[in-house]
Coordinates of C-alpha atoms in Angstrom, one line a residue:
X279 CA 108.1 6.7 -21.9
X280 CA 109.1 3.1 -20.9
X281 CA 107.7 1.0 -18.3
X282 CA 108.4 -2.5 -17.0
X283 CA 106.2 -5.2 -18.5
X284 CA 106.4 -8.7 -17.0
X285 CA 105.4 -11.7 -19.0
X286 CA 102.0 -13.2 -18.1
X287 CA 102.9 -16.8 -17.3
X288 CA 100.0 -17.4 -15.0
X289 CA 97.8 -18.4 -17.9
X290 CA 100.3 -20.7 -19.6
X291 CA 100.0 -24.4 -18.9
X292 CA 103.2 -25.9 -17.6
X293 CA 104.3 -29.4 -18.9
X294 CA 103.5 -32.0 -16.4
X295 CA 101.1 -29.8 -14.6
X296 CA 97.5 -30.6 -13.7
X297 CA 96.4 -30.3 -17.3
X298 CA 98.9 -32.9 -18.5
X299 CA 101.6 -32.6 -21.2
X300 CA 100.5 -30.6 -24.2
X301 CA 102.1 -28.8 -27.0
X302 CA 102.8 -25.2 -26.1
X303 CA 102.6 -23.0 -29.2
X304 CA 104.8 -20.1 -29.4
X305 CA 108.4 -19.4 -28.3
X306 CA 109.7 -21.1 -25.2
X307 CA 109.5 -19.1 -21.9
X308 CA 112.4 -17.0 -21.0
X309 CA 114.4 -18.2 -18.1
X310 CA 116.9 -15.5 -17.4
X311 CA 117.0 -15.8 -13.7
X312 CA 117.2 -18.8 -11.4
X313 CA 114.2 -21.2 -11.2
X314 CA 111.4 -19.9 -9.0
X315 CA 112.4 -16.3 -9.3
X316 CA 110.6 -13.8 -11.5
X317 CA 112.3 -13.1 -14.8
X318 CA 113.7 -9.7 -15.4
X319 CA 111.0 -7.5 -16.7
X320 CA 111.2 -6.6 -20.3
X321 CA 111.1 -2.9 -21.0
X322 CA 108.3 -2.3 -23.4
X323 CA 106.8 1.0 -24.5
X324 CA 103.4 1.5 -23.2
X325 CA 102.6 3.2 -26.5
X326 CA 103.6 0.1 -28.4
X327 CA 101.4 -2.1 -26.1
X328 CA 98.5 0.3 -26.7
X329 CA 99.0 0.2 -30.5
X330 CA 99.2 -3.6 -30.5
X331 CA 96.0 -3.8 -28.4
X332 CA 94.3 -1.5 -30.8
X333 CA 95.5 -3.2 -34.0
X334 CA 95.8 -6.9 -33.2
X335 CA 93.5 -7.5 -30.3
X336 CA 91.6 -10.2 -32.1
X337 CA 94.2 -12.9 -33.1
X338 CA 96.7 -14.9 -31.3
X339 CA 97.4 -15.4 -27.7
X340 CA 98.2 -12.5 -25.3
X341 CA 102.0 -13.1 -25.3
X342 CA 102.1 -12.7 -29.1
X343 CA 100.5 -9.3 -28.8
X344 CA 103.0 -8.2 -26.3
X345 CA 105.8 -8.8 -28.8
X346 CA 106.7 -5.9 -30.9
X347 CA 109.5 -4.2 -32.6
X348 CA 112.6 -2.9 -30.9
X349 CA 112.1 -0.8 -27.9
X350 CA 111.6 2.9 -28.5
X351 CA 114.3 5.2 -27.5
X352 CA 113.5 6.2 -23.9
X353 CA 112.3 9.8 -23.4
X354 CA 113.3 11.7 -20.3
X355 CA 110.5 11.4 -17.8
X356 CA 108.1 14.3 -17.4
X357 CA 106.7 15.4 -14.1
X358 CA 103.4 13.6 -13.6
X359 CA 100.6 13.6 -11.1
X360 CA 100.8 11.2 -8.2
X361 CA 98.3 8.3 -8.8
X362 CA 97.3 5.8 -6.3
X363 CA 98.9 2.5 -7.0
X364 CA 96.5 -0.1 -8.2
X365 CA 96.2 -3.6 -6.9
X366 CA 99.2 -5.7 -7.5
X367 CA 98.7 -8.6 -10.0
X368 CA 99.6 -12.1 -9.0
X369 CA 100.8 -13.8 -12.1
X370 CA 104.5 -14.3 -12.0
X371 CA 106.3 -17.6 -11.4
X372 CA 106.0 -18.7 -7.9
X373 CA 103.2 -16.3 -7.1
X374 CA 105.3 -13.3 -7.7
X375 CA 103.5 -10.0 -7.7
X376 CA 103.9 -7.8 -10.7
X377 CA 102.8 -4.1 -10.9
X378 CA 100.8 -3.1 -13.9
X379 CA 102.4 -0.7 -16.4
X380 CA 101.4 3.0 -16.3
X381 CA 101.1 5.6 -18.9
X382 CA 101.6 9.2 -18.0
X383 CA 100.7 8.4 -14.4
X384 CA 97.6 6.5 -15.4
X385 CA 97.7 2.7 -15.1
X386 CA 97.7 0.8 -18.5
X387 CA 95.5 -2.2 -18.1
X388 CA 96.6 -5.2 -20.2
X389 CA 94.0 -7.3 -21.9
X390 CA 92.6 -10.0 -19.6
X391 CA 89.7 -12.4 -19.8
X392 CA 87.8 -14.4 -17.2
X393 CA 86.8 -13.7 -13.6
X394 CA 90.2 -12.6 -12.5
X395 CA 90.1 -9.6 -14.9
X396 CA 86.7 -8.6 -13.7
X397 CA 87.9 -8.7 -10.1
X398 CA 90.9 -6.5 -10.8
X399 CA 88.8 -4.1 -12.8
X400 CA 86.3 -3.9 -9.9
X401 CA 89.1 -3.3 -7.5
X402 CA 90.5 -0.5 -9.7
X403 CA 87.1 1.1 -9.9
X404 CA 86.8 1.0 -6.1
X405 CA 90.2 2.5 -5.7
X406 CA 89.5 5.5 -7.9
X407 CA 85.8 6.4 -7.2
X408 CA 83.9 8.5 -9.6
X409 CA 83.6 12.2 -8.6
X410 CA 80.2 12.7 -7.0
X411 CA 78.3 16.0 -7.2
X412 CA 78.1 17.7 -3.8
X413 CA 74.5 18.1 -2.5
X414 CA 73.1 21.6 -2.8
X415 CA 72.9 23.1 0.7
X416 CA 70.3 25.9 1.0
X417 CA 71.8 29.2 1.9
X418 CA 71.1 30.3 5.5
X419 CA 69.0 33.4 5.8
X420 CA 70.9 36.4 6.9
X421 CA 70.4 37.6 10.4
X422 CA 68.8 40.9 11.3
X423 CA 72.1 42.2 12.6
X424 CA 74.1 41.0 9.6
X425 CA 76.8 43.4 8.4
X426 CA 75.9 45.0 5.1
X427 CA 78.5 44.9 2.4
X428 CA 77.7 48.5 1.3
X429 CA 75.5 51.5 2.1
X430 CA 71.9 51.1 1.2
X431 CA 70.1 54.0 2.7
X432 CA 67.7 52.4 5.2
X433 CA 68.7 54.9 7.8
X434 CA 67.1 57.7 5.8
X435 CA 63.6 56.5 6.7
X436 CA 63.6 58.5 9.9
X437 CA 64.5 61.7 7.9
X438 CA 61.7 60.9 5.4
X439 CA 59.2 60.5 8.3
X440 CA 60.4 63.7 9.9
X441 CA 59.8 65.7 6.7
X442 CA 56.4 64.2 6.2
X443 CA 55.2 64.8 9.7
X444 CA 56.6 68.3 9.7
X445 CA 54.5 69.2 6.7
X446 CA 51.3 67.8 8.2
X447 CA 52.0 68.9 11.8
X448 CA 50.8 67.4 15.0
X449 CA 47.6 67.4 17.0
X450 CA 47.5 67.3 20.8
X451 CA 44.4 67.7 22.9
X452 CA 44.7 68.1 26.7
X453 CA 41.9 68.5 29.2
X454 CA 42.2 70.0 32.7
X455 CA 39.6 69.0 35.4
X456 CA 39.4 70.3 38.9
X457 CA 37.7 72.7 41.3
X458 CA 38.0 76.5 40.7
X459 CA 41.0 78.2 42.2
X460 CA 43.5 75.3 41.9
X461 CA 45.5 77.0 39.2
X462 CA 44.5 74.9 36.1
X463 CA 44.8 77.6 33.5
X464 CA 48.0 78.9 35.1
X465 CA 49.6 75.5 35.0
X466 CA 48.7 74.9 31.3
X467 CA 50.2 78.3 30.4
X468 CA 53.3 77.4 32.3
X469 CA 53.5 74.0 30.7
X470 CA 53.6 75.5 27.2
X471 CA 55.1 78.8 28.2
X472 CA 52.4 80.8 26.4
X473 CA 48.9 82.1 26.9
X474 CA 47.1 79.1 25.7
X475 CA 44.4 79.0 28.4
X476 CA 42.1 81.8 29.5
X477 CA 42.1 82.8 33.1
X478 CA 39.9 85.4 34.8
X479 CA 41.7 88.6 35.8
X480 CA 39.7 88.9 39.0
X481 CA 36.6 87.8 40.8
X482 CA 33.5 89.7 39.7
X483 CA 30.4 89.6 41.9
X484 CA 28.1 89.9 38.9
X485 CA 29.4 86.5 37.6
X486 CA 27.6 83.6 38.9
X487 CA 28.9 80.1 39.4
X488 CA 27.5 77.9 36.5
X489 CA 24.9 75.4 37.5
X490 CA 26.3 72.7 35.4
X491 CA 29.8 71.8 34.2
X492 CA 30.7 73.7 31.0
X493 CA 33.1 72.6 28.4
X494 CA 35.4 75.2 26.8
X495 CA 37.9 74.2 24.1
X496 CA 40.5 76.7 23.0
X497 CA 42.8 75.9 20.1
X498 CA 46.3 77.3 19.4
X499 CA 49.1 76.6 16.9
X500 CA 52.5 76.4 18.6
X501 CA 55.7 76.3 16.6
X502 CA 59.1 75.4 18.0
X503 CA 62.2 74.5 15.9
X504 CA 60.2 74.3 12.7
X505 CA 57.7 71.8 14.2
X506 CA 54.1 72.9 14.3
X507 CA 51.6 71.5 16.8
X508 CA 47.9 72.3 17.0
X509 CA 47.2 72.4 20.7
X510 CA 43.7 72.3 22.0
X511 CA 43.1 73.0 25.7
X512 CA 39.7 71.8 27.1
X513 CA 38.7 73.5 30.3
X514 CA 35.9 72.4 32.6
X515 CA 34.7 75.3 34.7
X516 CA 32.1 74.6 37.3
X517 CA 33.3 71.1 38.1
X518 CA 32.9 70.4 41.9
X519 CA 31.7 73.9 42.6
X520 CA 28.1 73.0 43.4
X521 CA 26.7 71.9 46.7
X522 CA 25.3 68.8 45.0
X523 CA 28.0 67.3 42.8
X524 CA 26.1 64.1 42.0
X525 CA 27.0 62.8 38.5
X526 CA 29.0 66.0 37.7
X527 CA 31.4 63.9 35.6
X528 CA 28.7 62.9 33.1
X529 CA 29.1 66.1 30.9
X530 CA 32.8 65.4 30.7
X531 CA 32.4 61.8 29.8
X532 CA 29.8 62.7 27.3
X533 CA 32.1 65.2 25.6
X534 CA 34.9 62.6 25.4
X535 CA 32.6 60.0 23.8
X536 CA 31.2 62.6 21.4
X537 CA 34.8 63.2 20.0
X538 CA 35.1 59.4 19.5
X539 CA 31.8 59.3 17.7
X540 CA 32.8 62.2 15.5
X541 CA 36.1 60.5 14.5
X542 CA 34.2 57.2 13.9
X543 CA 31.7 58.8 11.6
X544 CA 34.5 60.4 9.5
X545 CA 36.3 57.1 9.4
X546 CA 33.4 55.0 8.1
X547 CA 32.4 57.4 5.4
X548 CA 32.8 56.0 1.8
X549 CA 34.5 59.2 0.6
X550 CA 36.3 60.1 3.8
X551 CA 39.0 62.8 4.1
X552 CA 42.6 62.0 3.6
X553 CA 43.5 63.3 7.0
X554 CA 40.7 63.1 9.6
X555 CA 40.7 66.0 12.1
X556 CA 41.6 64.6 15.5
X557 CA 39.6 66.2 18.3
X558 CA 39.9 63.2 20.7
X559 CA 41.1 63.9 24.2
X560 CA 44.6 62.5 24.5
X561 CA 45.4 63.5 28.1
X562 CA 43.4 64.6 31.2
X563 CA 45.1 66.4 34.0
X564 CA 43.0 65.9 37.2
X565 CA 43.8 68.4 39.9
X566 CA 43.7 67.2 43.4
X567 CA 43.2 69.7 46.2
X568 CA 46.2 69.9 48.5
X569 CA 44.3 69.0 51.7
X570 CA 47.1 66.8 53.0
X571 CA 44.6 64.2 54.3
X572 CA 43.0 62.0 51.6
X573 CA 41.1 62.0 48.4
X574 CA 37.5 63.2 48.4
X575 CA 34.7 60.9 47.3
X576 CA 34.2 63.1 44.2
X577 CA 37.8 62.5 43.2
X578 CA 37.5 58.8 43.5
X579 CA 34.2 58.7 41.5
X580 CA 35.4 60.8 38.7
X581 CA 38.7 58.9 38.2
X582 CA 36.8 55.6 38.5
X583 CA 34.4 56.5 35.7
X584 CA 36.8 58.4 33.4
X585 CA 39.9 56.1 33.7
X586 CA 38.2 53.7 31.3
X587 CA 37.8 56.2 28.5
X588 CA 40.7 58.6 28.7
X589 CA 44.3 58.8 30.0
X590 CA 44.2 60.4 33.5
X591 CA 47.3 61.9 35.1
X592 CA 46.7 62.9 38.8
X593 CA 48.3 66.2 39.8
X594 CA 48.5 67.8 43.3
X595 CA 47.9 71.5 42.7
X596 CA 49.6 74.3 44.7
X597 CA 52.1 72.0 46.3
X598 CA 53.8 75.0 47.9
X599 CA 51.1 75.1 50.5
X600 CA 52.5 71.9 52.1
X601 CA 55.8 71.1 53.7
X602 CA 58.1 68.5 52.3
X603 CA 57.0 65.9 54.8
X604 CA 53.4 66.6 54.3
X605 CA 53.8 66.4 50.5
X606 CA 55.6 63.0 50.7
X607 CA 53.0 61.5 53.0
X608 CA 50.1 62.8 50.9
X609 CA 51.5 61.3 47.7
X610 CA 51.9 57.9 49.4
X611 CA 48.3 58.1 50.7
X612 CA 46.9 59.0 47.3
X613 CA 48.7 56.2 45.6
X614 CA 47.4 53.7 48.2
X615 CA 43.8 54.9 47.8
X616 CA 43.9 54.7 44.1
X617 CA 45.3 51.1 44.3
X618 CA 42.6 50.1 46.9
X619 CA 39.8 51.4 44.7
X620 CA 41.1 49.8 41.5
X621 CA 41.7 53.1 39.7
X622 CA 44.2 52.9 36.9
X623 CA 46.0 56.1 35.8
X624 CA 48.4 56.6 33.0
X625 CA 50.8 54.9 32.3
X626 CA 48.8 51.7 32.8
X627 CA 50.8 48.5 33.7
X628 CA 49.1 46.4 31.0
X629 CA 50.2 48.8 28.2
X630 CA 53.9 48.4 28.8
X631 CA 55.4 47.0 25.6
X632 CA 58.8 45.9 26.7
X633 CA 61.1 45.6 29.7
X634 CA 62.6 49.1 29.1
X635 CA 59.2 50.7 29.1
X636 CA 58.1 48.7 32.2
X637 CA 61.2 49.8 34.1
X638 CA 60.8 53.4 33.3
X639 CA 57.0 53.5 33.9
X640 CA 57.4 51.6 37.2
X641 CA 59.7 54.3 38.5
X642 CA 57.2 56.9 37.5
X643 CA 54.2 55.1 39.1
X644 CA 56.0 54.4 42.3
X645 CA 57.9 57.6 42.9
X646 CA 56.5 60.5 40.9
X647 CA 52.8 59.9 40.8
X648 CA 50.9 62.0 41.6
X649 CA 53.0 65.0 40.5
X650 CA 53.1 67.8 43.1
X651 CA 53.4 70.9 41.0
X652 CA 53.4 74.7 41.2
X653 CA 52.4 76.9 38.3
X654 CA 53.4 80.4 37.5
X655 CA 53.7 82.6 34.4
X656 CA 55.7 85.4 36.0
X657 CA 59.5 85.7 35.8
X658 CA 61.8 86.9 38.6
X659 CA 65.5 87.6 38.8
X660 CA 67.3 84.9 40.9
X661 CA 71.1 84.9 41.0
X662 CA 71.4 86.8 37.8
X663 CA 69.0 84.5 35.9
X664 CA 65.4 84.9 34.8
X665 CA 63.2 82.1 36.2
X666 CA 59.5 81.3 36.5
X667 CA 58.3 81.4 40.1
X668 CA 56.0 82.5 42.8
X669 CA 57.1 85.3 45.2
X670 CA 56.5 84.6 48.9
X671 CA 57.6 86.6 52.0
X672 CA 60.4 84.0 52.7
X673 CA 61.6 83.8 49.1
X674 CA 60.9 82.9 45.5
X675 CA 59.6 79.4 44.7
X676 CA 61.2 78.4 41.4
X677 CA 58.8 76.4 39.2
X678 CA 61.4 74.5 37.3
X679 CA 63.6 73.7 40.3
X680 CA 63.1 70.0 41.3
X681 CA 64.0 70.8 45.0
X682 CA 60.9 73.1 45.1
X683 CA 58.3 71.2 43.1
X684 CA 57.9 68.5 40.4
X685 CA 56.7 70.7 37.6
X686 CA 59.8 69.8 35.5
X687 CA 59.1 66.1 35.8
X688 CA 55.5 66.6 34.7
X689 CA 56.5 68.7 31.7
X690 CA 59.1 66.1 30.6
X691 CA 56.6 63.3 31.2
X692 CA 53.8 64.8 29.2
X693 CA 55.7 66.5 26.4
X694 CA 59.2 65.3 26.0
X695 CA 58.9 61.5 26.6
X696 CA 55.3 60.3 26.5
X697 CA 53.4 62.7 24.2
X698 CA 53.4 60.2 21.3
X699 CA 52.6 57.3 23.5
X700 CA 49.6 59.2 24.9
X701 CA 48.2 59.6 21.4
X702 CA 48.8 56.0 20.5
X703 CA 47.1 54.7 23.7
X704 CA 44.2 56.9 23.0
X705 CA 43.8 55.6 19.5
X706 CA 44.7 51.9 20.0
X707 CA 43.0 51.3 23.4
X708 CA 40.3 53.8 24.3
X709 CA 39.1 54.7 20.8
X710 CA 39.2 51.0 19.7
X711 CA 37.2 50.0 22.8
X712 CA 34.5 52.6 22.0
X713 CA 34.5 51.7 18.3
X714 CA 34.1 47.9 19.0
X715 CA 31.2 48.6 21.5
X716 CA 29.5 51.0 19.1
X717 CA 29.7 48.6 16.1
X718 CA 28.6 45.7 18.3
X719 CA 25.5 47.6 19.5
X720 CA 24.7 48.5 15.8
X721 CA 24.9 44.8 14.7
X722 CA 28.3 45.1 13.2
X723 CA 27.4 48.0 10.8
X724 CA 28.8 51.5 10.9
X725 CA 26.6 54.0 12.7
X726 CA 24.2 55.6 10.3
X727 CA 22.9 59.2 10.9
X728 CA 21.0 61.7 8.8
X729 CA 24.3 63.2 7.6
X730 CA 25.9 59.8 6.6
X731 CA 22.7 58.7 4.8
X732 CA 22.7 61.9 2.8
X733 CA 26.3 61.5 1.9
X734 CA 25.7 57.9 0.9
X735 CA 22.8 58.8 -1.4
X736 CA 24.8 61.6 -3.0
X737 CA 27.7 59.2 -3.7
X738 CA 25.3 56.8 -5.3

C-alpha cells in the first residue's frame, strides 16, 4: 500500500536565511515544480518508512531515513475503516500544508523532535480520545404491576389458603338481644335456614319470667359446599321483661368480657394450644320494638354501654306491623337518635380501611340501618315457587322479597359480605382494647390465676 510522502523541508536551513550561509549536508533539495510551490510528493511505502524508522532511527538526519530502495509494487487498495483526518502539518515550502501518511486507515506518524511534534501528538490524542468505561447505572426496581416474563404460581396462594381453612373450619358467634316476643329465635333460624335456635312451642302458665337475664349458648356445625362453620347462637331470655330493668345489660356485658378473658388466658399460656377455641361474640343483633315512635331509654342505655365491647347491629323486629311510610320515618328517627346520643353501631366509620369500603359502608349506614326485617321458617306456595313467608288475611309476606322487608339485605350484610370483617374487628379492636386494659391493670404482666399458676409449675 503506497501513500504520498512529502519532504520535510521546514527543518532545513536555507542559504541566506536568518541562520546565515552554511554547508548543507546531503543531497540538494528537489525542485520539480516552480519556485514557491510544493514539490510533487514522492510515493513511498509506509512499510518501508516504518522499517527504516525501526532499523536506522538513531543515525543521520530525517531526510536520509526517508530514502530507501525502489518503491514497492503497489498493491490494490483494500477496504478500510474511515478514520478521522489528523491535523494537517505545516512544513512544505511557502507554508504548504501536507497530510501525514496513513497505514491501513491509521495515520503513520513520522519521527519528529521538539515542541512542534509534541503539539501535533497532543492534537492527535485529542482527536481520537481513549474509550472511557460507561458508569454503572443501578437497575431500577421493578414495579408492583410489572409484567412477569413467565408463570410463577403466585396466584395459587388463594387456593392454598382455601384448602387450609376448609380443613380447620370457621367459628362464628352471634348474640341476639331483645324483649321476649320480638321473634329473635325465628329470625336466627331464618337467617341460617335451619333450627339453630330454640324457641318455645307455646306459652305455659307454669313457666315464670326469669328474675334476671339468663345467657344460653347453643352450638351447631353447619356445612355448605364443603365449608364447615361452627355456629354458636347466644340467646338472652329475660332481657327487658322486668318492671325494673336497671342495669339489666350488666350480665350480657359480663358474659362478653368473660369470653375475652378466656381467650386471653389461653393466649398467654407458655404451652398454649395450636388453635385456641374462639368463643368471643363477633356480632350482636339488637332487636328494636316496632313502636313507630322512638327508642326507649333501655335501648339507648344498652347500646351505649355495649357498643364499646361488641359489634352491634340494630334491627327493627316484625316490620310487617308498620306501613311503608311508618317504617321509613321510624328508621330515620332511630338513626338520628343514635347519632345524637353518640352511639356507634357496626360498621363504624373509623374502621373503614379504604375508599371502596367507606363508600359501601356509608350507603349501608345512611340507607339500610337499622334493618327492618320479618322472620319466618315456614314455606308457602307463591306463583309456583316455594318461598319463606308469613300468611296474613290480605296475602303472604315474602321474607326474601325486598319490596316486603329488608331481611335479604341483613343476610347478605352479616354472612355474605361482612362476616370475616366482623371477626377481624372483634379481634383487632374490641379484644385488643380489653387485652391492653387488662395487662395495664396487672402491671404489664399476663393475668395469673390458680389454673395458670398450676400449669406454670407443672411446666417447670
